[in-house]
Coordinates of C-alpha atoms in Angstrom, one line a residue:
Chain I
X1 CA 71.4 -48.0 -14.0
X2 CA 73.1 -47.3 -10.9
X3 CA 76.5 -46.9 -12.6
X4 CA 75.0 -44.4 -14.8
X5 CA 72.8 -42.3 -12.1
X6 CA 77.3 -42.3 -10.4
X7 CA 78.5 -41.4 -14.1
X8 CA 75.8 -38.3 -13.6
X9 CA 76.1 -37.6 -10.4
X10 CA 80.7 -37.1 -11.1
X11 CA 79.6 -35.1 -14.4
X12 CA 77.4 -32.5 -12.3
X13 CA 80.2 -32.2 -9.7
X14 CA 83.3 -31.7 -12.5
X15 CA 81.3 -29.9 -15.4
X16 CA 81.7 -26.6 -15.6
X17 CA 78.6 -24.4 -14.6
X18 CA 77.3 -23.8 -18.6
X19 CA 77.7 -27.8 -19.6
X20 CA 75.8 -28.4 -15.9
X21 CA 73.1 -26.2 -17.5
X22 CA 72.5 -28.6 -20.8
X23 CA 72.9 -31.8 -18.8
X24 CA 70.7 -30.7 -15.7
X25 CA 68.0 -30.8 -19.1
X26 CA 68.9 -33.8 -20.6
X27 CA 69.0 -36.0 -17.6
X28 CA 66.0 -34.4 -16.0
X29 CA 64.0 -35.6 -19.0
X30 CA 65.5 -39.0 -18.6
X31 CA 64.6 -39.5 -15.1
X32 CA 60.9 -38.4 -15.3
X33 CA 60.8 -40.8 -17.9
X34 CA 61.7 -43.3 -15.4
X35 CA 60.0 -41.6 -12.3
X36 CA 57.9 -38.9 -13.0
X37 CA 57.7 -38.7 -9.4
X38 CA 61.2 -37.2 -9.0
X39 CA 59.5 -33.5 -10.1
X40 CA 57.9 -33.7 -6.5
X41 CA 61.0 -32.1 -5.9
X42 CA 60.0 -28.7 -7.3
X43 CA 57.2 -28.6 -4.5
X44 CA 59.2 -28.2 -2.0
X45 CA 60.1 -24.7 -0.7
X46 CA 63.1 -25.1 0.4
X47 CA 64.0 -25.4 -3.2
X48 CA 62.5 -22.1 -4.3
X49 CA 64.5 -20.8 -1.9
X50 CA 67.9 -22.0 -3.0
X51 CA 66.7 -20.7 -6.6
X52 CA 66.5 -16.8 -5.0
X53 CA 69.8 -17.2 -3.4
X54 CA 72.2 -18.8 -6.1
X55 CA 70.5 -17.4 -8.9
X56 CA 68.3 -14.0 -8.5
X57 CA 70.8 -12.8 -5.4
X58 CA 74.1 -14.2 -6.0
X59 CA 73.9 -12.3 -9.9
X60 CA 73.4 -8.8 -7.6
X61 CA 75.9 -9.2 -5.1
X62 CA 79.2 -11.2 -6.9
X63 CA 81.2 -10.2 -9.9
X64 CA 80.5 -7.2 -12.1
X65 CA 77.3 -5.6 -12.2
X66 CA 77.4 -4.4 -16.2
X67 CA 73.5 -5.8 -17.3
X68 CA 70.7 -4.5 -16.3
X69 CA 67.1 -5.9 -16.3
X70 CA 63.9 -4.0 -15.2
X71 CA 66.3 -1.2 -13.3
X72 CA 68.2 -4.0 -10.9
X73 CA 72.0 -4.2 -11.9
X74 CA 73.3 -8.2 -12.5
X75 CA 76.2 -9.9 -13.3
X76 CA 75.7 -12.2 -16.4
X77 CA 78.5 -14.4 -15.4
X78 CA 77.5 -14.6 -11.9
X79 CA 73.8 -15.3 -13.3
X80 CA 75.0 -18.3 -15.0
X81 CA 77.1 -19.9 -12.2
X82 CA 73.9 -19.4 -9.7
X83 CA 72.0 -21.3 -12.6
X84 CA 74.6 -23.8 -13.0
X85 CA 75.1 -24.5 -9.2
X86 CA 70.7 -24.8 -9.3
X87 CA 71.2 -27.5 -11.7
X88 CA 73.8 -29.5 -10.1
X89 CA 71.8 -29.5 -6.9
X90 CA 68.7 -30.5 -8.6
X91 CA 70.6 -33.1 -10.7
X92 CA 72.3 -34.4 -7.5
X93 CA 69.5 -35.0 -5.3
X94 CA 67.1 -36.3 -8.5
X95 CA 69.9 -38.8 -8.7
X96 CA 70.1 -39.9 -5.2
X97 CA 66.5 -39.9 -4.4
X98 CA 66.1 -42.0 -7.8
X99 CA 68.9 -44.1 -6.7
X100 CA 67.4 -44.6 -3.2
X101 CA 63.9 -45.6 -4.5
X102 CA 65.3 -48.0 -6.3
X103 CA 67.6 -49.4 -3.8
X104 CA 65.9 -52.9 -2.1
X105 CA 67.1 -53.9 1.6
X106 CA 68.4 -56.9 0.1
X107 CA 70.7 -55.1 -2.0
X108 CA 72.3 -52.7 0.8
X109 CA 72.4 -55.8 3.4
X110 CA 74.2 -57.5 0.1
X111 CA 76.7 -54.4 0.1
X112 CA 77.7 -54.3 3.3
X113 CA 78.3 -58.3 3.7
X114 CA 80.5 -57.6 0.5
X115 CA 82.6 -54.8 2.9
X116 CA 82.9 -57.7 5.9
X117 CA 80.0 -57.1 7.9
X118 CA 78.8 -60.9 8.5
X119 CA 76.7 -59.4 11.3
X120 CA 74.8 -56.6 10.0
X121 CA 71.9 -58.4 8.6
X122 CA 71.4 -60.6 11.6
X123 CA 71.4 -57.0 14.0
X124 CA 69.5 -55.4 11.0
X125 CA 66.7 -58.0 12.0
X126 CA 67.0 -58.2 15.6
X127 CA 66.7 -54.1 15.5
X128 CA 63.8 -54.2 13.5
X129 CA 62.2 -56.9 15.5
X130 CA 62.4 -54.7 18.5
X131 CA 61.7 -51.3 17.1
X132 CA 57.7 -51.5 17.5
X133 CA 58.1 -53.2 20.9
X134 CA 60.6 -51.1 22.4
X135 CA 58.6 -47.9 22.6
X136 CA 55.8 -49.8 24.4
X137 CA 58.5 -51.5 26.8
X138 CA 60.5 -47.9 27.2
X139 CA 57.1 -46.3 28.5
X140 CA 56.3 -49.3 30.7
X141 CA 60.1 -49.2 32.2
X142 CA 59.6 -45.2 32.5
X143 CA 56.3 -45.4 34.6
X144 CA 57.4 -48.0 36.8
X145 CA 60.7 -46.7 37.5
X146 CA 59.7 -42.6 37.7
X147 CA 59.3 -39.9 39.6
X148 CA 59.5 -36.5 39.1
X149 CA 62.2 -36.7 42.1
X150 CA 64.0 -39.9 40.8
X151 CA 64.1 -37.8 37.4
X152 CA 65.5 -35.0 38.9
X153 CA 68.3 -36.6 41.4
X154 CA 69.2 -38.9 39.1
X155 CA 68.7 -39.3 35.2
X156 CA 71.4 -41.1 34.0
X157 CA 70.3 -44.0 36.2
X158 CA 66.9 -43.7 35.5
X159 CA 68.0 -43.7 31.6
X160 CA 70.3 -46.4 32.3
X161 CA 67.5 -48.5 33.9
X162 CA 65.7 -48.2 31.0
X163 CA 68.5 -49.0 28.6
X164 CA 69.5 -51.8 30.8
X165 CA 65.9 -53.2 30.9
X166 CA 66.7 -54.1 27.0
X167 CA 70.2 -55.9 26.9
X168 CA 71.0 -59.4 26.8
X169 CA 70.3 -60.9 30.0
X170 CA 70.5 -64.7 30.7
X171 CA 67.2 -63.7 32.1
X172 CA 65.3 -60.9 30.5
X173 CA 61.6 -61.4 29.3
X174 CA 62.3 -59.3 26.3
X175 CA 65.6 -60.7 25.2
X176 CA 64.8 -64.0 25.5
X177 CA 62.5 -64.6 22.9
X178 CA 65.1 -63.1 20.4
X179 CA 67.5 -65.7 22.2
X180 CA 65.6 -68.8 21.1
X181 CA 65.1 -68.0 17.6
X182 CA 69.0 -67.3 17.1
X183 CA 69.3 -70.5 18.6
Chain Z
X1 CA 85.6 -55.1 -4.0
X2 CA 88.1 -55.0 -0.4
X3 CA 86.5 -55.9 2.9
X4 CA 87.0 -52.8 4.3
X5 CA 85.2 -53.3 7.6
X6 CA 86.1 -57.0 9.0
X7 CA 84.1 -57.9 11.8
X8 CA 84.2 -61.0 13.3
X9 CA 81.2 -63.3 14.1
X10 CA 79.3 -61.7 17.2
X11 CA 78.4 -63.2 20.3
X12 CA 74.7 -64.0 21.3
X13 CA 74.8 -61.1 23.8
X14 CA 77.0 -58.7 21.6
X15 CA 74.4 -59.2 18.8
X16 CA 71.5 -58.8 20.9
X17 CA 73.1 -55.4 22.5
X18 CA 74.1 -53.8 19.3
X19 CA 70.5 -54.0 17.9
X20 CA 69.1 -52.7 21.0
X21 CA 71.3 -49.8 21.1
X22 CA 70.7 -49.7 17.1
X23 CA 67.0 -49.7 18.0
X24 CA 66.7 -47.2 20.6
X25 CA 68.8 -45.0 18.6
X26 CA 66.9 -45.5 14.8
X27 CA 63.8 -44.7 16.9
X28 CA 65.0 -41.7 18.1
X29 CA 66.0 -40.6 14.6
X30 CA 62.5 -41.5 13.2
X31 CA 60.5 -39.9 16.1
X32 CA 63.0 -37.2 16.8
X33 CA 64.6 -36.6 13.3
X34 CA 60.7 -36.5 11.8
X35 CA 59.2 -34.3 14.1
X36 CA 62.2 -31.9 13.6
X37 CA 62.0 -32.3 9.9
X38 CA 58.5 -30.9 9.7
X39 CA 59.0 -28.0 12.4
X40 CA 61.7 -26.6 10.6
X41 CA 64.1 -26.2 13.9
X42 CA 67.2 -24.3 13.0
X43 CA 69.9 -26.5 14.1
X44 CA 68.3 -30.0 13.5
X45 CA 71.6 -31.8 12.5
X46 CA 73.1 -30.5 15.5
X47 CA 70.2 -31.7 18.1
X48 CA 70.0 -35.1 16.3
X49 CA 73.9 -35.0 16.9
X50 CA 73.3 -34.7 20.3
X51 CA 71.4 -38.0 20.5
X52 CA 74.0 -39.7 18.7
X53 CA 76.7 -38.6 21.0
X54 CA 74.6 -39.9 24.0
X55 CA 73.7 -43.1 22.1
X56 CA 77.5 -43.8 21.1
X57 CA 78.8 -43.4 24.2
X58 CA 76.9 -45.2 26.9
X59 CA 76.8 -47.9 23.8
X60 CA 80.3 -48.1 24.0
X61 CA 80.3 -48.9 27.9
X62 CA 78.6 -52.3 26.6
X63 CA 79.8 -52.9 23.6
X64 CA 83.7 -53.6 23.8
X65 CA 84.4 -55.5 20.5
X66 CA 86.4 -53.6 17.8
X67 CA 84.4 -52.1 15.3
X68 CA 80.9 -52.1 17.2
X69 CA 80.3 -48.2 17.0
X70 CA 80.3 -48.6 13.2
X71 CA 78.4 -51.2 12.9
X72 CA 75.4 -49.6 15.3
X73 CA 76.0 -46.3 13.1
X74 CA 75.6 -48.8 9.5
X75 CA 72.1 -50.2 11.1
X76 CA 70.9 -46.5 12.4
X77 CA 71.9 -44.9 9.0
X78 CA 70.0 -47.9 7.2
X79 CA 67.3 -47.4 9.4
X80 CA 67.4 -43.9 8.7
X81 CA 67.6 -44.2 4.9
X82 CA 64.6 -46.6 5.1
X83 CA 62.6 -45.4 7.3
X84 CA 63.2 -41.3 7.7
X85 CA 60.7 -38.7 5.9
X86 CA 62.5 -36.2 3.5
X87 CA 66.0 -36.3 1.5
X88 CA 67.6 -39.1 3.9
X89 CA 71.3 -39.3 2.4
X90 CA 72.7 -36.6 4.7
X91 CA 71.4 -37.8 7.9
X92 CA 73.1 -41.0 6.2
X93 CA 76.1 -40.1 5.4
X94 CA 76.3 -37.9 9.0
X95 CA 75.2 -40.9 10.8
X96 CA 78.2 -43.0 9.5
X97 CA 81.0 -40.4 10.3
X98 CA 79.6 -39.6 13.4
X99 CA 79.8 -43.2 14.0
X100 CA 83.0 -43.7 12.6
X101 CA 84.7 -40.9 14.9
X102 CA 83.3 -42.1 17.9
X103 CA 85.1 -45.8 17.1
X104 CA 88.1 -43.9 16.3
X105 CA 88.4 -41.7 19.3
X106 CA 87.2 -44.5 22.0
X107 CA 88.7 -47.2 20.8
X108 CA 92.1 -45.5 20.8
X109 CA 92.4 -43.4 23.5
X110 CA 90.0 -45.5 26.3
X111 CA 86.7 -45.5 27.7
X112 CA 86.4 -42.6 29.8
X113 CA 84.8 -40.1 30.5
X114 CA 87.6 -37.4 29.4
X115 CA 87.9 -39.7 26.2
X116 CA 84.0 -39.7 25.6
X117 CA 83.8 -35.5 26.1
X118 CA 86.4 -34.9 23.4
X119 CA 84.5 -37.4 21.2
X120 CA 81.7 -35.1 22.2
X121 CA 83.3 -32.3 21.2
X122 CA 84.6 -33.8 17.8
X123 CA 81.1 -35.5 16.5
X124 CA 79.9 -31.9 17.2
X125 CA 82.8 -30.0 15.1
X126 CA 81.4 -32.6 12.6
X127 CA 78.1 -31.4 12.5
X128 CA 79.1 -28.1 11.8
X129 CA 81.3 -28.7 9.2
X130 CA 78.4 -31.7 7.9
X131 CA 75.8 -28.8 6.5
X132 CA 79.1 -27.2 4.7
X133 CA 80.6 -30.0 3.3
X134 CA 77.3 -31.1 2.2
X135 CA 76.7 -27.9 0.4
X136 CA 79.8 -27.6 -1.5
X137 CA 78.7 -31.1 -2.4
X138 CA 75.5 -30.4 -3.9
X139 CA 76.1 -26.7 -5.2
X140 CA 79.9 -26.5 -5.4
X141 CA 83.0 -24.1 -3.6
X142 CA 81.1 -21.2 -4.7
X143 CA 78.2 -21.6 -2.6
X144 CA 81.0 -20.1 0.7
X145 CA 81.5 -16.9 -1.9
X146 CA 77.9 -16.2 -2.1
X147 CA 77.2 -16.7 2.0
X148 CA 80.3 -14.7 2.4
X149 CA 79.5 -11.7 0.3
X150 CA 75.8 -12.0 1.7
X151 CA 76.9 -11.5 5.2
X152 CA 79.6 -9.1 4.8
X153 CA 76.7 -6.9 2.5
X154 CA 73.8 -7.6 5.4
X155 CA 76.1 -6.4 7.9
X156 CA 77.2 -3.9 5.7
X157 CA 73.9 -2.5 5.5
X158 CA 72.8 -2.8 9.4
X159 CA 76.6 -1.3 10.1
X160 CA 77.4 -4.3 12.4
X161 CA 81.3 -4.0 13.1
X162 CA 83.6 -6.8 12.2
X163 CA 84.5 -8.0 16.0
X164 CA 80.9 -8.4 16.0
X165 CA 80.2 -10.1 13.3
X166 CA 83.1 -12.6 14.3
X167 CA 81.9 -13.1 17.8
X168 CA 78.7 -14.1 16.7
X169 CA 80.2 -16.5 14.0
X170 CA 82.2 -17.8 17.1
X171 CA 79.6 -18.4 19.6
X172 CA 77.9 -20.7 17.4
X173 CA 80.9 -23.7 17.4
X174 CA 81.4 -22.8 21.0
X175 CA 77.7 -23.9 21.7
X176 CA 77.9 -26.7 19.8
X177 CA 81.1 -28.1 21.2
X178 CA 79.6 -26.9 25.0
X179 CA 76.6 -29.1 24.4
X180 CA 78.5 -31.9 22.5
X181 CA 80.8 -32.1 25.7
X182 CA 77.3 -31.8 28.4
X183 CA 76.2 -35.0 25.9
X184 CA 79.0 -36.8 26.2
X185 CA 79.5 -37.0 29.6
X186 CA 76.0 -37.5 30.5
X187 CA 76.3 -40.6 27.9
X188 CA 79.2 -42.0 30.0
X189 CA 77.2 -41.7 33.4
X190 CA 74.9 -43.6 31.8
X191 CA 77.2 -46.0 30.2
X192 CA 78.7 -46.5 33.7
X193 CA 75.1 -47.1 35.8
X194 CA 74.4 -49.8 32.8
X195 CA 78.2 -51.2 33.7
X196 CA 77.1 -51.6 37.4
X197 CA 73.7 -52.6 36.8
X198 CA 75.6 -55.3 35.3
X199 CA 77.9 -56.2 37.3
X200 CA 75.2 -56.3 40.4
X201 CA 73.0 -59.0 38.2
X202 CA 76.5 -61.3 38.0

């Protein structure tokens, strides 16, 4: 599947805007047949408002205004590139998302061990250890170390004393937990 | 499939400082990144930028082996891609380059603090060029022709002149770059105070 969501995602990029058109159909059938999820997409605004730019402004301000519909001069050409570039967006980000959803950890720690990063998954885990705690422990350091003043004179110290508060420490409260179960 | 990024086996202490700095900084782009993402800032990529910048750079004062920026940027981005509302792959794919340059520029020209503002500078002509880049990605070359022609026929219509126009279009990188630099710097005071914090506990 993946191979096939990259063979789509080249053929949006390198198809000319008219072929973009008839694929953006085929594959969006395809995918909601997979996830019919993926047509969240068309809730989103910011959508709506890519759609008036490439394709109802772009036709009134590039190439040569010779149709006309309801009164308002358009370029058919330019009409079918906005429409074309609409399709290859939506293809492209149907196909990531798509891709992304069905993307486990265990595959991307798989991918990056595969590029020589022996460590990643071991700092993957260690980070996600100490994501909850290390709001509670940054807002603990904060109070005990701050002042308005000591904020003021200094900040880089104060930030450092929070940052510092975290590392590896032969001591620290914090890191030592994480030392023992490495051990 | 090459092994592209070799790193070696990490020390207890390098491990345990690359996920805090991996930590502190996937949290900022969850708290920071989300709230952002649902007020609609103008120039998000560019204020989550600035975090980075601070992040890589006082990282770098700890983290000395080769190839340690990247691997904090693959763990933020993952985080990121995992854990971030919206359409994730850009922050994703910024994250990494941001990363990347930051490895580049520090690694070959020194920790310093000059070295650290023109890293600064060049995650933040990045970020600028990110949002284009990513555009031309997902709608093609012509996307420029159609911001171009919509500019040139808005100020057209207001009668904006062209020096105008282009000073405007120029303040924007200068701000960027200006607050990339302030970043940077204030990264590497930071990144120094957690050097002697250090050295004082020895």
């Amino acid at each position: 599947m993946k191979y096939l969501i990259g063979l789509v995602v080249l053929s949006a990029i390198i198809l000319p805007a008219k072929f973009v058109i008839a694929l953006s159909i085929i594959v969006m059938i395809i995918y909601t047949r997979v996830d019919i999820s993926l047509l969240r997409l068309f809730r989103r605004k910011s959508i709506y408002f890519l759609f008036t730019i490439v394709v109802i402004l772009q036709p009134m301000i590039i190439g040569e205004q010779v149709n006309q519909f309801l009164g308002i001069n358009y370029s058919a050409e330019a009409l079918i590139n906005g429409l074309g570039m609409f399709c290859r967006a939506i293809v492209i980000i149907s196909s990531i998302t798509l891709l992304n959803r069905r993307t486990s950890r265990e595959n991307i720690k798989a991918f990056w061990k595969r590029r020589g990063l022996e460590e990643f998954d071991n700092v993957m885990h260690k980070a996600e250890e100490m994501l909850p705690n290390i709001k509670l422990e940054f807002n603990k350091v904060r109070i005990e170390n701050t002042s308005i003043r000591t904020i003021l004179k200094n900040p880089a110290e104060l930030t450092a004393k929070i940052i510092y508060s975290f590392l590896h420490k032969p001591n620290n409260l914090i890191t030592n937990k994480l030392n023992e179960e490495i051990k | 499939m090459p092994q592209l990024l070799k790193i070696e086996k990490l020390s207890e202490s390098n491990l345990i400082n690359t996920a805090v700095f991996a930590a502190v900084w996937g949290l900022m782009e969850i708290s920071i990144g989300t709230f952002l993402h649902a007020s609609k800032i103008p120039f998000r990529g560019a204020i989550m930028s600035l975090a980075a910048i601070f992040i890589l750079v006082s990282a770098r004062s700890v983290l000395n082996y080769k190839g340690s920026l990247i691997l904090l940027g693959i763990v933020t981005a993952t985080f990121r891609l995992f854990l971030g509302v919206g359409f994730n792959i850009t922050p994703f794919v910024a994250i990494l380059i941001e990363s990347l340059i930051a490895e580049i520029i520090l690694n070959r020209v020194g920790y310093s603090r000059i070295s650290s503002v023109i890293t600064g500078a060049s995650v933040m002509i990045y970020t600028l060029l990110h949002g284009l880049i990513m555009q031309a990605v997902f709608l093609g070359m012509d996307i420029y022709k159609v911001y171009y022609e919509l500019v040139l026929s808005f100020t057209n219509k207001i009668g904006l002149s062209e020096n105008v126009v282009l000073i405007a279009l120029l303040t924007v990188p200068v701000i960027h770059l200006t607050f990339g630099a302030i970043s940077a710097s204030f990264g590497y005071s930071v990144g120094r105070q957690i050097q002697k914090l250090m050295e004082n506990e020895k």
